[in-house]
Amino acid sequence: MSNTSSTSPVSPTTVVIYSGGMDSYTVLHRAIREGLNVHALSFNYGQRHARELDVATQVCQQLAIPHQVVDIRAIHGLIDNSALTNSDKAMPNGDYADDNLRSTVVPNRNMILLSLAIAKAVNIGAGRVDYGAHGGDHVLYPDCRPEFVEAMNQVAGIANFEPVTLHAPYLKATKAEILRDGLSMGLDYQHTWTCYEGRELACGTCGSCRERLDAFATNNAVDPLAYASHTGQADC
């Protein structure tokens, strides 16, 4: 009798920062299609609502992948000078532009979340962290720009004994291009939440909703979410 036994190779592991929104939903499925061992990581940092986190939990349960929601609301007092973390501040409407949406910037958010995701990656032996920074955010959000991602990637390579690679597959893509990629994978974006408001229906007027609706219109597709306002939604 042979003493040798065959074992299947272990798939490389990645930690996906998964908010429950369109971009991270697409990144999550892209990593799964790569054949990676995916661990999804979400954060409650005191944002205005938990709709995205609820959606993220449901998706991960359906996909039967490990999912951890980390409660870091203790830092809320450090990052509460944003319309996304302070319900007393008015939520700006209209298209993304520096003059009306600067108030939605959460101070240092991605550096904080990436640092925690890198820690988890090292802790579980993952060699990569995926997140959904994209080209449409470059003007307004400094921590979505290529320079930031490149710098954080360098830090992730030296901050621990085990180097971790940051992977932002859509760093130079538009929201419409991300959606096109997801639609080509057959993804159902009903299982995402983008609106800055946490109401029963997406508002359709905040910058995030408008960018999402424009992405669907560009792809001649209909957004499966229900909106209080349908402005900008494609008819097809």
XYZ file of C-alpha atoms in Angstrom:
236
model
C 0.000 0.000 0.000
C 1.374 3.388 -0.947
C 2.031 5.863 1.844
C 1.618 8.807 -0.511
C -1.624 10.742 -0.723
C -2.770 13.325 -3.217
C -3.973 16.706 -2.023
C -5.574 19.499 -3.981
C -3.551 22.716 -4.162
C -4.790 25.443 -1.829
C -6.164 28.460 -3.686
C -4.509 31.796 -2.946
C -6.491 33.887 -0.477
C -7.633 37.491 -0.755
C -9.477 39.829 1.590
C -12.094 41.873 -0.262
C -13.216 45.129 1.312
C -16.907 44.754 0.658
C -19.229 47.665 1.358
C -22.281 46.206 -0.360
C -22.161 48.805 -3.126
C -21.837 48.320 -6.896
C -18.082 48.580 -7.125
C -17.183 46.248 -4.287
C -19.895 43.802 -5.422
C -18.190 43.603 -8.812
C -14.726 43.313 -7.242
C -15.986 40.511 -4.993
C -17.313 38.464 -7.894
C -14.232 39.154 -9.976
C -12.058 37.686 -7.208
C -14.342 34.654 -6.919
C -14.078 34.092 -10.679
C -10.304 34.164 -10.360
C -10.654 31.057 -8.227
C -9.379 32.796 -5.104
C -10.294 31.876 -1.558
C -12.283 35.018 -0.800
C -12.826 36.513 2.649
C -15.197 39.500 2.595
C -14.630 42.299 5.094
C -17.136 45.058 5.843
C -16.986 47.955 8.290
C -19.489 49.777 10.453
C -17.810 53.105 11.100
C -20.956 55.014 12.022
C -22.173 55.777 8.515
C -25.645 57.286 8.165
C -27.334 53.932 7.543
C -26.597 50.209 7.434
C -28.404 49.303 4.203
C -25.165 48.455 2.410
C -23.992 46.285 5.296
C -27.280 44.386 5.324
C -27.009 43.772 1.581
C -23.384 42.673 1.941
C -24.321 40.157 4.625
C -27.116 38.706 2.503
C -24.885 38.344 -0.561
C -22.112 36.610 1.374
C -24.611 34.231 2.929
C -25.949 33.377 -0.527
C -22.440 32.841 -1.849
C -21.399 30.894 1.270
C -18.191 32.868 1.655
C -16.648 34.024 4.953
C -17.815 37.521 5.862
C -16.827 39.666 8.808
C -18.483 42.969 9.717
C -16.114 44.945 11.921
C -17.642 47.460 14.312
C -15.294 50.451 14.484
C -17.888 52.974 15.602
C -15.579 53.925 18.451
C -13.692 56.108 15.948
C -16.853 57.926 14.882
C -15.896 61.061 16.792
C -12.713 61.249 14.718
C -14.505 61.163 11.357
C -17.885 62.769 12.010
C -17.269 65.964 10.031
C -18.825 64.423 6.915
C -22.350 64.235 5.559
C -21.887 60.466 5.330
C -21.204 60.106 9.044
C -23.224 62.956 10.531
C -26.991 62.905 10.039
C -27.194 66.521 11.217
C -25.449 67.617 8.011
C -27.537 68.071 4.887
C -26.865 65.499 2.171
C -25.906 67.329 -1.034
C -27.699 66.396 -4.237
C -26.620 66.662 -7.847
C -23.777 65.226 -9.871
C -20.370 64.612 -8.344
C -18.506 67.904 -8.267
C -16.004 69.465 -5.906
C -18.244 72.391 -5.008
C -21.229 70.400 -3.751
C -19.935 67.014 -2.655
C -16.768 67.768 -0.717
C -18.894 67.392 2.403
C -19.235 63.648 1.651
C -15.519 63.012 2.129
C -14.906 60.856 5.221
C -11.473 61.824 6.636
C -8.810 59.220 5.880
C -11.440 56.494 5.425
C -9.647 54.281 2.938
C -6.327 54.416 4.777
C -8.115 53.251 7.933
C -10.071 50.476 6.204
C -7.120 49.289 4.142
C -4.904 49.133 7.218
C -7.429 46.897 8.971
C -7.889 44.744 5.874
C -4.126 44.314 5.574
C -4.017 43.208 9.206
C -6.684 40.600 8.516
C -4.824 39.441 5.422
C -1.647 38.886 7.420
C -3.626 37.218 10.187
C -5.183 34.612 7.881
C -2.268 34.212 5.492
C -3.823 36.085 2.566
C -1.458 37.607 0.070
C -3.826 40.220 -1.311
C -6.420 42.839 -0.390
C -8.971 43.885 -3.018
C -10.953 47.113 -3.000
C -13.068 49.072 -5.413
C -11.410 52.443 -5.931
C -12.214 53.656 -9.433
C -11.450 56.456 -11.844
C -14.670 58.358 -11.259
C -13.625 59.071 -7.668
C -10.209 60.546 -8.449
C -11.208 64.203 -8.514
C -13.255 64.255 -5.338
C -11.732 61.538 -3.158
C -7.938 61.696 -2.678
C -7.830 58.199 -1.138
C -9.128 56.680 -4.388
C -6.373 58.141 -6.570
C -3.654 55.998 -8.162
C -0.967 57.826 -6.172
C -2.619 56.839 -2.913
C -3.122 53.219 -3.951
C 0.478 52.926 -5.130
C 1.792 54.405 -1.886
C -0.404 52.142 0.258
C 0.704 49.163 -1.799
C 4.314 49.976 -1.006
C 3.499 50.254 2.697
C 1.565 46.973 2.600
C 4.692 45.322 1.242
C 6.891 46.347 4.176
C 4.581 46.874 7.163
C 4.638 43.188 8.139
C 6.928 40.210 7.750
C 4.435 38.885 5.215
C 3.982 41.331 2.308
C 0.444 41.992 1.116
C -0.485 43.300 -2.325
C -3.272 45.844 -2.746
C -5.389 45.082 -5.788
C -7.699 47.755 -7.204
C -8.762 46.276 -10.554
C -10.922 49.256 -11.504
C -8.542 51.998 -10.464
C -8.604 53.610 -13.910
C -12.129 52.555 -14.904
C -15.331 54.567 -14.872
C -18.477 53.459 -13.063
C -19.995 52.600 -16.448
C -16.999 50.404 -17.307
C -17.240 48.601 -13.969
C -20.929 47.986 -14.577
C -20.223 46.741 -18.104
C -17.761 44.230 -16.699
C -20.266 43.100 -14.083
C -23.077 42.755 -16.599
C -20.800 40.654 -18.796
C -20.386 38.349 -15.778
C -24.158 38.130 -15.448
C -24.252 39.924 -12.101
C -27.577 41.058 -10.655
C -27.178 44.553 -9.231
C -30.438 44.252 -7.347
C -28.177 42.820 -4.642
C -26.360 46.130 -4.099
C -27.099 49.440 -2.426
C -25.545 52.719 -3.573
C -27.748 55.526 -2.250
C -26.333 57.785 0.444
C -29.729 57.733 2.116
C -31.026 54.683 3.974
C -34.684 54.906 3.068
C -36.881 52.152 1.668
C -36.293 53.428 -1.883
C -33.053 54.822 -3.281
C -33.417 58.593 -3.556
C -32.232 58.932 -7.170
C -30.950 62.463 -6.532
C -27.761 62.136 -4.460
C -24.456 62.067 -6.322
C -24.029 58.350 -5.756
C -27.473 57.500 -7.179
C -26.983 59.790 -10.159
C -23.617 58.258 -11.005
C -25.126 54.774 -10.753
C -28.098 55.657 -12.940
C -25.805 57.262 -15.508
C -23.731 54.065 -15.602
C -26.840 51.999 -16.371
C -27.962 54.504 -19.020
C -24.524 54.399 -20.655
C -24.825 50.614 -20.862
C -28.418 50.803 -22.194
C -29.541 48.827 -19.174
C -32.236 49.306 -16.538
C -31.210 49.521 -12.903
C -33.126 46.811 -10.995
C -33.365 48.969 -7.858
C -36.508 50.953 -7.117
C -36.069 54.731 -6.916
C -38.103 57.499 -5.391
C -36.988 59.562 -8.382
C -36.288 57.926 -11.737
C -34.399 60.824 -13.274
C -31.578 59.547 -15.450
C -32.743 55.924 -15.624
C -32.570 54.333 -19.053
C -35.704 53.127 -20.803
C -34.916 49.924 -22.610
